[in-house]
């Protein structure tokens, strides 16, 4: 184990220490060098996507996952940038010779750029004196251009091709240390900007083209090899929407929502632009409602806009990205395709503008903030409550403009049997709609929530749960246009009477009711309060020996041991033991095991019978207060837990007549 720790600890430090020393690109480059050093000096470990030529310097996460865009990778060991092999030597010990930019292009896998420089008569410029940075498309990037574009460039080499190459150049030396996120560089073609983005995963893009090989120094500048031929542009996002035929519906929506200024001014946005076909897929009633509601329409459109520029080439795994609307989209990739919330809906990537990038999508994304409560119930996992409201003819309450909160039980809370729709079921459904639009993070213990059925529901706050009556919150809230939905783990059961009312109405507890009446506790359990009653059934009482049964039926202290002085619903119990003080004075040990609530290790057979002044849990055994749980002896001589810890005395082993003597002995020993 000692040697294992000595071996692993330095590897962990690789991932920890690199995070603050360099910019992300330098971090992944250094990490790749460390992973490759076993193969010799200046060797970098790179991950190559299986079935493609795409290679990436690796970071810690990628190294262990061995996947990029969901595709498996293999590790390749290559010379780090600026170094080369020497025959007979291990690794890459030789530094590449520094030459002019023209010759360097041939050394770094961009001979096509060399060739086009010759044809455009750019060679003398990049061979001669001066200082330049060239973002040189790789040979594969030139080969990927459509033939008609190549023909257009070559047919007028003195102008178009020269201009295209000059747009890839800056008239000074710029290394990756200066290629920071959001930087714009004036190109050598009419000073039109080149847009740099440096992402946290170490990928650097130039007009959304990924830098493959960076920082190749030349005598008159530096060469960065990129994976695309880049082009100049001057349109804003709004300009682009106005000239493309597929965005007529989107243009009208942008104008109606008042977003034209934002999309035409300076900024850094990513727009997932739904086509006209995407709008047609939405039910007309839903679409017309949103288009007629400026606030909902604005939320809808802002949900399609990220607060930053996200180029497709910089996405190698899924990650949440914040939208202008405020919520997040999970933007990821699957092979060569981009995904949003795990759906492959992006049809065209990286349409560049001066204030952002556009990705075309074929599906309109409706955020919660633009939905009605009924539409919120269409999310998988909470659909049954919406179906019941439809069956009951109560959907108008979930589609209106009144501020409401729906307590929506998860689908698993319902039985498979079809509900018989009657007035009781309708009232129960209405008890799941709370007046006003609430947020669970602002609920507090003891708060009363008024429902549309007229019932009042209590809020209980526990260490590990937030509950409304018997039902606890199971997932994050979903906030709609006018209402919010709290996702609950059970069907909410409003209290139907006092503890005594509930016990009297259930034949299983007739003997317990008789015992309570005999003991004079009826008034206690009828008055306002906060009780948790662990109620033994008739079978539990009948199973007692005669002597114990008689004691149960006539001893108020034993009955009080079954009643705690606070409300604990089953969802508030935890796997760790909780101590509840009983009316008897002794503690009850409550916890859960395999999702079943236990009291003093006895399982509850039915939980959460809600009353206006408490909750009842049915048990099939009578609880017996052990001596260890007694607060004091019958003689009034208390043996504290401190005494037990100090002197090893257990009250369970001390006969009651000897309590005083034991206490005196403890006190004498402490002196």
XYZ file of C-alpha atoms in Angstrom, residues 101 125 127-132 171-173 218-221:
15
model
C 7.087 31.120 -42.252
C 6.071 38.328 -48.135
C 9.767 34.514 -46.654
C 11.066 38.030 -46.202
C 11.579 40.408 -43.296
C 8.769 41.262 -40.923
C 6.802 39.654 -38.134
C 3.596 37.771 -38.858
C 1.023 41.525 -38.762
C 2.755 40.603 -35.493
C 3.849 37.523 -33.600
C 9.564 31.036 -37.405
C 12.306 33.579 -38.006
C 9.673 36.071 -39.091
C 6.712 35.078 -36.931
